[in-house]
mmCIF file of C-alpha atoms in Angstrom:
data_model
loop_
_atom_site.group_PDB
_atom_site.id
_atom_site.type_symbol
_atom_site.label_atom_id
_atom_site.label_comp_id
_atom_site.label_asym_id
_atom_site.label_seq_id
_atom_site.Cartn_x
_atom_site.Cartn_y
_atom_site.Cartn_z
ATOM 1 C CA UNK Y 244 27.042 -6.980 -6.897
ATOM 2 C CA UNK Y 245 27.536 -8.320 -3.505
ATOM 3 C CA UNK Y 246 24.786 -6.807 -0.604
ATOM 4 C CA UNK Y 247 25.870 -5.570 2.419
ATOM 5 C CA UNK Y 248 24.148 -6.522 5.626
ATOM 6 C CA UNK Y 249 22.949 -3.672 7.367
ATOM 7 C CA UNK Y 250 20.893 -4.968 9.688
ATOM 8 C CA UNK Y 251 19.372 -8.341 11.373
ATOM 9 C CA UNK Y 252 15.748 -7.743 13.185
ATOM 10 C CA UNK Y 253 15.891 -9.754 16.196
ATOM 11 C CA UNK Y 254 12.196 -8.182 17.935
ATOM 12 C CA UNK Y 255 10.123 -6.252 15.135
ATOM 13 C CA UNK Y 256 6.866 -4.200 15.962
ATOM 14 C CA UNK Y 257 4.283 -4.402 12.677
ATOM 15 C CA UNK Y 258 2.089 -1.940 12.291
ATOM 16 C CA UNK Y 259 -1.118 -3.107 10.625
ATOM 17 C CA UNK Y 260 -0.561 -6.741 11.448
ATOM 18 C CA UNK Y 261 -3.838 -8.046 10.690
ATOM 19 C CA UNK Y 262 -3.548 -6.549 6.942
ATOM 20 C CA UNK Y 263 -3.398 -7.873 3.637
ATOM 21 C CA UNK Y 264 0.621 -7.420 3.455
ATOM 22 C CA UNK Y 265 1.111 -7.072 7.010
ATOM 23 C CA UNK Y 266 -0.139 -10.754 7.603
ATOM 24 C CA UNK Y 267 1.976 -12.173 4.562
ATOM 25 C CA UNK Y 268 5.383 -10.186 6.520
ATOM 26 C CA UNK Y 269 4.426 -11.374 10.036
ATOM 27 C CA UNK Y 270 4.499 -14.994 8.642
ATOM 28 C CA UNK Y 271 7.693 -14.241 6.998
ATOM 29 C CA UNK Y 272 9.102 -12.705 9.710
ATOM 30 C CA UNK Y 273 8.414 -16.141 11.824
ATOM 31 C CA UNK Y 274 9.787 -18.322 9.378
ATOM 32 C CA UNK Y 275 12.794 -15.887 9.593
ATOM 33 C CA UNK Y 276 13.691 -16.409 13.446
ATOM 34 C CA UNK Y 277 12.193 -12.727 14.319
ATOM 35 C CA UNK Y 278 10.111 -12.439 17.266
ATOM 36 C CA UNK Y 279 7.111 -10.344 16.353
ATOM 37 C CA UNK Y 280 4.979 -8.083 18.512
ATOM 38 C CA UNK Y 281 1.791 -7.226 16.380
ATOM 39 C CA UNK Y 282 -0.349 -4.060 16.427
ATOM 40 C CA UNK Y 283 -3.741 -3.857 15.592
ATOM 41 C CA UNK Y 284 -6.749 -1.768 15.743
ATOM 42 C CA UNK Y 285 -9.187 -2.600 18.585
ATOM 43 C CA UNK Y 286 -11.686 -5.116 17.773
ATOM 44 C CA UNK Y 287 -9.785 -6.198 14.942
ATOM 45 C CA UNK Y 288 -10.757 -10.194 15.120
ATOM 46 C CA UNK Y 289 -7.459 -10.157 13.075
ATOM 47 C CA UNK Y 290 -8.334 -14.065 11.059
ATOM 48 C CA UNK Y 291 -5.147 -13.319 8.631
ATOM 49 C CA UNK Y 292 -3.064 -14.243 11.884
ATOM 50 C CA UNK Y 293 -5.402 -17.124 13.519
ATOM 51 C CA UNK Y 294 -2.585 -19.664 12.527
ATOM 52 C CA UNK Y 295 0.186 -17.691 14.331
ATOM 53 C CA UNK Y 296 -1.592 -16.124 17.492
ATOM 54 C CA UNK Y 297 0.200 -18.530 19.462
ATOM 55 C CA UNK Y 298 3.752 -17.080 18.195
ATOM 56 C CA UNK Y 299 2.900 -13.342 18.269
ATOM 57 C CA UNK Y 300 3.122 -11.057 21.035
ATOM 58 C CA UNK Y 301 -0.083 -8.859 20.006
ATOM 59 C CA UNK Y 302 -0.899 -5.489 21.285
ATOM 60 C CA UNK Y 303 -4.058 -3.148 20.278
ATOM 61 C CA UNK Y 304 -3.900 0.494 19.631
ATOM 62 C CA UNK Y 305 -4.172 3.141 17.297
ATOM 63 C CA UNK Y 306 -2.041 5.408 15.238
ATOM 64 C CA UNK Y 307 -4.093 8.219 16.408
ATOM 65 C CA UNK Y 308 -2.895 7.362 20.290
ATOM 66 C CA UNK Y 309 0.378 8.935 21.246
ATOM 67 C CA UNK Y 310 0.485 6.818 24.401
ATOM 68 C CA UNK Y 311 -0.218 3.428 22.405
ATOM 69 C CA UNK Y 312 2.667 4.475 19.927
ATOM 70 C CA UNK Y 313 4.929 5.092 22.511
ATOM 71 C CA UNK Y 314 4.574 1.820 24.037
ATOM 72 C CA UNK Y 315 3.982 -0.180 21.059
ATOM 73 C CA UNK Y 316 7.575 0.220 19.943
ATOM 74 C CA UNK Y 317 8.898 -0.117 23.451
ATOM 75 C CA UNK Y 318 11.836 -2.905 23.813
ATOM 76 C CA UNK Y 319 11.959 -3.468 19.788
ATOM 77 C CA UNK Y 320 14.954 -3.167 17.548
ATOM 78 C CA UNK Y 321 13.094 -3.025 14.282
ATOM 79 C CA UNK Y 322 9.762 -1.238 13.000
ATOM 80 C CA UNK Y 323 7.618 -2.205 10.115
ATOM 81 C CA UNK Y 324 5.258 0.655 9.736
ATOM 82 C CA UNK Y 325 2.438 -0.658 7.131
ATOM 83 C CA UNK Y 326 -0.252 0.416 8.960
ATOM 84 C CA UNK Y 327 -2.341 2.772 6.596
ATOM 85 C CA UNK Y 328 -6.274 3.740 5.408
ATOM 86 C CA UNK Y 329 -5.850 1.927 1.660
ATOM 87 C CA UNK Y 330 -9.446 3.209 0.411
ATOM 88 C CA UNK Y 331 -11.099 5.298 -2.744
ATOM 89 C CA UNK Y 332 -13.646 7.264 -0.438
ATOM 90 C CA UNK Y 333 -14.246 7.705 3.183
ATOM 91 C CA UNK Y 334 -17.336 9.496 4.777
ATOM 92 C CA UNK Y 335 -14.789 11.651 7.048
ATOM 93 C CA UNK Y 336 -11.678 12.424 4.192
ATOM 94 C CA UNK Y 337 -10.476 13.975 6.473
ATOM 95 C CA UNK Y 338 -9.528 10.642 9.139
ATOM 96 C CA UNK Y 339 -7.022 9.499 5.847
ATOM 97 C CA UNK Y 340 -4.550 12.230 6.874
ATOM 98 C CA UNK Y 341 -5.080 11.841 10.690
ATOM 99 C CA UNK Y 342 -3.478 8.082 10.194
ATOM 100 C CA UNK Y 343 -1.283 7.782 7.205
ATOM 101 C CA UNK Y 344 0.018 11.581 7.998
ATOM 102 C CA UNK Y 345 -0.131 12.357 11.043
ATOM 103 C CA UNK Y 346 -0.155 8.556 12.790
ATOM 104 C CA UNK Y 347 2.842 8.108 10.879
ATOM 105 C CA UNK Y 348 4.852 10.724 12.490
ATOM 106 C CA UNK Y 349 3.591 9.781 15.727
ATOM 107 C CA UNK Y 350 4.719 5.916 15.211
ATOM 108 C CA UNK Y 351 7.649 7.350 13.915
ATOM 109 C CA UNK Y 352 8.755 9.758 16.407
ATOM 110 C CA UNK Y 353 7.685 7.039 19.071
ATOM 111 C CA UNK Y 354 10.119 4.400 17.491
ATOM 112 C CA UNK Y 355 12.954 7.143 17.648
ATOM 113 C CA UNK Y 356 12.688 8.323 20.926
ATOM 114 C CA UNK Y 357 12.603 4.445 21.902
ATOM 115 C CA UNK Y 358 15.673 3.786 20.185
ATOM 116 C CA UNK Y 359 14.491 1.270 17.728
ATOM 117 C CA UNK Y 360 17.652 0.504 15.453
ATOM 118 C CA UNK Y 361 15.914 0.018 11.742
ATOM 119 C CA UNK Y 362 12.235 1.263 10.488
ATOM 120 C CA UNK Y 363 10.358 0.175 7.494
ATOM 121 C CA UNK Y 364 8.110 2.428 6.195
ATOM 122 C CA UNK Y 365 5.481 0.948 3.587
ATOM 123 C CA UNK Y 366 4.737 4.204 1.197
ATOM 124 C CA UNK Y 367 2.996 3.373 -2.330
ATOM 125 C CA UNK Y 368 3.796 4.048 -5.809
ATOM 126 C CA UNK Y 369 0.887 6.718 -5.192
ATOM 127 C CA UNK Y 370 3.659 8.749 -3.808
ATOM 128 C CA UNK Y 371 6.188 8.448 -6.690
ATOM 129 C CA UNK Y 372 5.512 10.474 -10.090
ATOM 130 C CA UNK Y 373 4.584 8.975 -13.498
ATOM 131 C CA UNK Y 374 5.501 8.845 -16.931
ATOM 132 C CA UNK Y 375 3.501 9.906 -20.026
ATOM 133 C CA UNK Y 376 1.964 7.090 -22.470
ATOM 134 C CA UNK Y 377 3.578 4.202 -21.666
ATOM 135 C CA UNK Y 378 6.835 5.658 -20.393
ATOM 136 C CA UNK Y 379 8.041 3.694 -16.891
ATOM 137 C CA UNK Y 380 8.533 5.520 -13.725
ATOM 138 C CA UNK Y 381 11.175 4.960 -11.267
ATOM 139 C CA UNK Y 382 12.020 6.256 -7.847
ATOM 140 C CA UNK Y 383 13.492 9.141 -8.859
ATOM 141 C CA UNK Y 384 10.693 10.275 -10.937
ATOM 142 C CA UNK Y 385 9.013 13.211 -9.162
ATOM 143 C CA UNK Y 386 5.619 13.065 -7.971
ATOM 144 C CA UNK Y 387 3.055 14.869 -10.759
ATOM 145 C CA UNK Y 388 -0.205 13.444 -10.541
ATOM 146 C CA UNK Y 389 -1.496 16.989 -9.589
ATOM 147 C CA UNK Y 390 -4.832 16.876 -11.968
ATOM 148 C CA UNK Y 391 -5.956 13.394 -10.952
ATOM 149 C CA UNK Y 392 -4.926 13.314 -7.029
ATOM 150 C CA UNK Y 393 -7.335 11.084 -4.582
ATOM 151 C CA UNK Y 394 -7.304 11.710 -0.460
ATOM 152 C CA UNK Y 395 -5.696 8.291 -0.481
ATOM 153 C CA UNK Y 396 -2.700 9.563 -3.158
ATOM 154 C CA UNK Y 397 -2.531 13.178 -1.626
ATOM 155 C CA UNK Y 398 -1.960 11.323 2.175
ATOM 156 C CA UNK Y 399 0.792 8.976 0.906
ATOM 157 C CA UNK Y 400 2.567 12.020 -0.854
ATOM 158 C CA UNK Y 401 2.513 14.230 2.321
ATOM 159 C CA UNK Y 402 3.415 11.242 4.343
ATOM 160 C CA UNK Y 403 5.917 10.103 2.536
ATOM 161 C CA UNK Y 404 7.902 14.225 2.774
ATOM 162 C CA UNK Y 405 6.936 13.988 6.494
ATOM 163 C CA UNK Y 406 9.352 10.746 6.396
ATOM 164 C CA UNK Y 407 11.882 12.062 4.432
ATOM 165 C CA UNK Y 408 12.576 14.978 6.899
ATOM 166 C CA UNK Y 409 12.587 13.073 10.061
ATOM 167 C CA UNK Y 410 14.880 10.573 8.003
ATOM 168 C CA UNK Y 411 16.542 13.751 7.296
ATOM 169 C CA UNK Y 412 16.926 14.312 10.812
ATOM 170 C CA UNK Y 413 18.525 11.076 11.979
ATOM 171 C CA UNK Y 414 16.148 7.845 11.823
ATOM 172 C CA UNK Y 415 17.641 5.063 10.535
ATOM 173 C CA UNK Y 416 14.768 4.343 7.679
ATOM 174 C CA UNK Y 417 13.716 2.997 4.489
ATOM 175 C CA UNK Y 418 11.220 3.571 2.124
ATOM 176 C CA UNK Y 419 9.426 0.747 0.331
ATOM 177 C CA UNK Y 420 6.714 1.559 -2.040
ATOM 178 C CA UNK Y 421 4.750 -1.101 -3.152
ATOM 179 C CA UNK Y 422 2.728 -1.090 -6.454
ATOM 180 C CA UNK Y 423 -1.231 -3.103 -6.802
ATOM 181 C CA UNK Y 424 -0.688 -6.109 -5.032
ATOM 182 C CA UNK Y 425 -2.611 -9.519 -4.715
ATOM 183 C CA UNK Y 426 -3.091 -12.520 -3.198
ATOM 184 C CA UNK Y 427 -4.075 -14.552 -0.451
ATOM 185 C CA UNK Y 428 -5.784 -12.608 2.935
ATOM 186 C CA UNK Y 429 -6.992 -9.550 0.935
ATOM 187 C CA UNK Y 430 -10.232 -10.182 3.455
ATOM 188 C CA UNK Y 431 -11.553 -6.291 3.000
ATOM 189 C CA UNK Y 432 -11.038 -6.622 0.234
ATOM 190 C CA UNK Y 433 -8.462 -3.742 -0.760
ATOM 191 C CA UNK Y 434 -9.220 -1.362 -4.116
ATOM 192 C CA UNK Y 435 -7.031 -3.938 -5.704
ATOM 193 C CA UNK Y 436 -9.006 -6.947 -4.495
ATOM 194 C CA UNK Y 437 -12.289 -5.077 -5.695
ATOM 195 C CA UNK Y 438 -10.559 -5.197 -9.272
ATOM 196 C CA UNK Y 439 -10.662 -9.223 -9.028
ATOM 197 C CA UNK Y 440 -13.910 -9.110 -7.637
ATOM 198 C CA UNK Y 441 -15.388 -7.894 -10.387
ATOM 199 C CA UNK Y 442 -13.182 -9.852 -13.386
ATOM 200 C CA UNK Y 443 -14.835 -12.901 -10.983
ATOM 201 C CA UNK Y 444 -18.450 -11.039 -10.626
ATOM 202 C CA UNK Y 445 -18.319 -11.456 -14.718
ATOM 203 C CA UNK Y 446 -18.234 -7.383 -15.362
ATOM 204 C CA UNK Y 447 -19.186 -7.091 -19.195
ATOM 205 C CA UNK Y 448 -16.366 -3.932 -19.410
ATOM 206 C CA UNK Y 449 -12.593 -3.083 -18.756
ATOM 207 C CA UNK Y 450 -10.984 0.140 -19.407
ATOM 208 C CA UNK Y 451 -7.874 1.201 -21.106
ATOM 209 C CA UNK Y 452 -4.675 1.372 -19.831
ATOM 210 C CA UNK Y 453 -2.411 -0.309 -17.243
ATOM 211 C CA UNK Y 454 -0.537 -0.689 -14.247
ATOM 212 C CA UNK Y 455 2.305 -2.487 -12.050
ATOM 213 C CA UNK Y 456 0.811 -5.752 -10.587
ATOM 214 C CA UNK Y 457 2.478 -7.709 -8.057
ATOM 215 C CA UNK Y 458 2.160 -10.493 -6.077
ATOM 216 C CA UNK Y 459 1.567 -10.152 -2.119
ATOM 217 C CA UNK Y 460 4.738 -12.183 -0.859
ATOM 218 C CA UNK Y 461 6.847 -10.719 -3.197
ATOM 219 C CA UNK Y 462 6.037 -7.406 -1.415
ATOM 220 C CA UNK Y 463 6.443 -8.789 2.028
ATOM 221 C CA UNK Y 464 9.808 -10.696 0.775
ATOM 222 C CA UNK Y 465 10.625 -6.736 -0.192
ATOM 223 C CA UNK Y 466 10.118 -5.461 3.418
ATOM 224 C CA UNK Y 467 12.200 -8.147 4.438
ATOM 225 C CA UNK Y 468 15.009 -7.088 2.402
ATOM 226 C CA UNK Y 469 15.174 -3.703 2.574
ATOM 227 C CA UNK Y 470 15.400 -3.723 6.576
ATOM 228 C CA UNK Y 471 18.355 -6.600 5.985
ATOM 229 C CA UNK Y 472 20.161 -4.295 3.015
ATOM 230 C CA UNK Y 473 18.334 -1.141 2.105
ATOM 231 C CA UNK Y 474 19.707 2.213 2.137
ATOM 232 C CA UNK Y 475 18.764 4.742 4.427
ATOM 233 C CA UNK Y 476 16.559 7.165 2.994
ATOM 234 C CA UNK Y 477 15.979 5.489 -0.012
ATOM 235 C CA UNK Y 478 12.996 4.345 -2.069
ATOM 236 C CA UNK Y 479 12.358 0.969 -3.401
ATOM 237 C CA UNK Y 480 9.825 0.062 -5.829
ATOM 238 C CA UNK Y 481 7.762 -3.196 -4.766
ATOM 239 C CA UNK Y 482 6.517 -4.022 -7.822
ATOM 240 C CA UNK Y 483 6.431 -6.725 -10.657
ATOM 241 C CA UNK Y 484 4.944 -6.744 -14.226
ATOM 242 C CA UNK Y 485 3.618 -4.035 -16.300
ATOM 243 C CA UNK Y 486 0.793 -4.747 -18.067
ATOM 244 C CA UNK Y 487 -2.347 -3.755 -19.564
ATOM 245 C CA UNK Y 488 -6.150 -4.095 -17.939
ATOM 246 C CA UNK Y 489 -7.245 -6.136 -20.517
ATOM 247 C CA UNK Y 490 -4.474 -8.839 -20.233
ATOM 248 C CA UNK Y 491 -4.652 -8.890 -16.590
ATOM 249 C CA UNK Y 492 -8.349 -9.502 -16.868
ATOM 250 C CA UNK Y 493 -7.624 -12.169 -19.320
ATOM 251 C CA UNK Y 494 -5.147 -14.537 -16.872
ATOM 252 C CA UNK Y 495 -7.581 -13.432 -14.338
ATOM 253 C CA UNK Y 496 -10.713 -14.905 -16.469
ATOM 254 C CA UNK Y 497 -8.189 -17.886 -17.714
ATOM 255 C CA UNK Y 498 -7.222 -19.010 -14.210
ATOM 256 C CA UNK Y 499 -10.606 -18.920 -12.783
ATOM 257 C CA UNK Y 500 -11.842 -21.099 -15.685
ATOM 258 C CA UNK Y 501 -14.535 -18.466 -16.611
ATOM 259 C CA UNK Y 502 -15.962 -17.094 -19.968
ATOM 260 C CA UNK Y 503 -16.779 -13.859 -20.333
ATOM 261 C CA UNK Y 504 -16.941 -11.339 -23.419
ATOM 262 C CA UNK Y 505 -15.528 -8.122 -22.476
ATOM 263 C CA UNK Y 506 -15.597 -4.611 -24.065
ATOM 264 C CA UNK Y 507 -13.177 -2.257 -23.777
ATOM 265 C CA UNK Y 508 -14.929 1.617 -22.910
ATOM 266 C CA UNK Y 509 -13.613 4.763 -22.931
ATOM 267 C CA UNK Y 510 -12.081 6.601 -20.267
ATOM 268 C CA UNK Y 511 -14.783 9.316 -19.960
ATOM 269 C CA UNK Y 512 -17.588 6.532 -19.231
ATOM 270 C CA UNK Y 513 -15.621 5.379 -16.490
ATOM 271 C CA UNK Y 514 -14.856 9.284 -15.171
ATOM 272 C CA UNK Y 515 -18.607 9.606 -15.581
ATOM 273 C CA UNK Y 516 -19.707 6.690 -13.274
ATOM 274 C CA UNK Y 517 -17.322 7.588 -10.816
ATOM 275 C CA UNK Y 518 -18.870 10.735 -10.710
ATOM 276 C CA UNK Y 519 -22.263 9.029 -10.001
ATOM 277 C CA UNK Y 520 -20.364 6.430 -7.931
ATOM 278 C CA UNK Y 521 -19.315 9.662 -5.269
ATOM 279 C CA UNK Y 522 -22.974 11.353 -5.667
ATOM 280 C CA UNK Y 523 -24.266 7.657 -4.563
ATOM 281 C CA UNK Y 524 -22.509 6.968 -1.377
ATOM 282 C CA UNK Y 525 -22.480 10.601 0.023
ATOM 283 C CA UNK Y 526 -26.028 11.347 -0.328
ATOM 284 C CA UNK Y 527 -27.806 7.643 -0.502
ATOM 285 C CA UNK Y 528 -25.643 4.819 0.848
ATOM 286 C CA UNK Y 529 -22.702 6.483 2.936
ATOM 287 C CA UNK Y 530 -20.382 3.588 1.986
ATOM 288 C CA UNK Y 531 -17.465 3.462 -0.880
ATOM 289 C CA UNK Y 532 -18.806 3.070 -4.011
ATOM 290 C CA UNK Y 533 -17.451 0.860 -6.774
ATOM 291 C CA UNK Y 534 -15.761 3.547 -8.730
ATOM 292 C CA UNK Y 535 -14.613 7.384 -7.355
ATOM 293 C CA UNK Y 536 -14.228 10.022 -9.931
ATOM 294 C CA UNK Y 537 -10.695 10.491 -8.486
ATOM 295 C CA UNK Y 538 -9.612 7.051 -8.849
ATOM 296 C CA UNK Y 539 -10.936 6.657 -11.679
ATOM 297 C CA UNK Y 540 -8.887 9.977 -13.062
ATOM 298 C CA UNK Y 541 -5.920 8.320 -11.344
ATOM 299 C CA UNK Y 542 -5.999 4.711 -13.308
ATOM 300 C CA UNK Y 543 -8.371 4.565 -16.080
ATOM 301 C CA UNK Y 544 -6.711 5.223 -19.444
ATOM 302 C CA UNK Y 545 -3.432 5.516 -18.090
ATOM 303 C CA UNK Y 546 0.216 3.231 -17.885
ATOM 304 C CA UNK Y 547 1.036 3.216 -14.329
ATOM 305 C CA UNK Y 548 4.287 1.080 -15.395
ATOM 306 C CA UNK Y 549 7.111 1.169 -12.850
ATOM 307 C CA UNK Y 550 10.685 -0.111 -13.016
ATOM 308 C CA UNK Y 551 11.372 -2.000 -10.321
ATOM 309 C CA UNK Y 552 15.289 -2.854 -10.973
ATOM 310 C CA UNK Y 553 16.107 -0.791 -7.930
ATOM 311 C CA UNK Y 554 14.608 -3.847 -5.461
#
């Protein structure tokens, strides 16, 4: 089936710039003739765009800042909203809702009222349901993760209804919801990086289960392409192969050239050292620990499989 050309970003704001996806689209976004004004946090040394500094108009604000919004998006025909906490426990919870909620509408709003032609918005598959066992999830599937939900999950989900009304109300938007990416410039690292950190640390133990993993230029090849051809108002899954921890540990292991003897623990072990993992960095450290009881809940033992035929 033939696409139809919707729209052709000529000047594109990117929230989150500096990011682990929001680099990989920037570059893309170059390479595709687009003239790119970047936003990033203040103080943000930003080394994922060193190589392209020269070619990128940035500016420095946050989501949090009406007035920044409002002239971020000034004079641009497209917006790529990635910017977004991506983390398993915070001191202040409570800051993950003031940005992916609330600094979404605000970004949001601010592109509208500036007249900016075609937005982007980067949800997660944290906002889209699952399915039981093994059973793949699509964009229609509704979200249900009620027993297991995180701060991070519960922020996408509200975000993502606070985008769907003010699509509902005229923006010209799409949805993209990407599923564990990685790659190249995951310099935080992300949860996801933190997974091959510790395949590569030589961690005795993986856990039943699975998820969606997908490369980090595929993703940014999928923002691309939905503000070229996506519909508004609709979700597309960012994703690429289902597959279970222990294989993905394996290529993992295999590519790096390492040996390591694994053993496969139950789900309860893992529930029960994220519960430690919490205890540990609110009362001793005060910094995210390597496991949260609520991510753990969220992943361990479970298929997050998604079908991505939609993208």
């Amino acid at each position: 089936m033939a696409r139809r050309l919707v729209h052709r970003p000529k000047k594109a704001l990117v929230t989150g710039a500096s990011g682990f996806i929001g680099s990989r689209l920037v570059h893309l976004l170059l390479a595709e003739g687009v003239e790119v004004r970047a936003m990033i946090l203040p103080g943000d040394p930003a080394h994922n765009l060193d190589d392209v500094r020269a070619d990128i108009e940035i500016v420095c604000g946050r989501l949090e800042d009406e007035t920044a919004c409002a002239t971020a998006v000034q004079g641009c025909d497209t917006l790529f909203h990635l910017a977004a906490i991506y983390a398993i426990w915070l001191p202040e919870p409570r800051k993950m809702f003031d940005v992916n909620v609330d600094g979404t509408r605000r970004i949001l709003s601010a592109a509208h009222a500036a007249g900016v032609k075609r937005i982007v918005y980067t949800s997660s598959i944290a906002a889209v349901g699952t399915e039981d066992g093994t059973g793949v999830a699509d964009e229609e599937t509704y979200f249900n993760d009620w027993d297991c939900v995180s701060d991070y999950v519960m922020s996408k989900y509200i975000a993502e209804l606070e985008v769907h009304r003010m699509c509902s109300e005229g923006l010209q938007l799409t949805i993209v919801n990407p599923s564990f990416p990685f790659g190249a410039g995951d310099v935080a690292p992300t949860p996801t990086g933190r997974i091959i950190q510790g395949i590569l640390d030589k961690l005795p133990v993986v856990f039943p289960g699975g998820f969606n993993a997908v490369g980090v230029r595929d993703v940014a090849k999928g923002h691309w392409l939905a503000a070229l051809y996506g519909k508004r108002g609709r979700r597309y899954i960012l994703g690429g192969e289902n597959m279970e921890y222990t294989e993905f540990a394996r290529k993992v292991t295999r590519i790096a050239g390492l040996q390591v003897r694994r053993v496969t623990v139950p789900p309860r072990l893992g529930i029960a050292l994220g519960k430690m993992g919490d205890w540990v960095a609110d009362n001793v450290t005060h910094r995210a620990p390597l496991m949260a009881e609520t991510s753990v809940r969220y992943t361990v033992g479970r298929h997050l499989y998604f079908d991505i035929g939609r993208a």
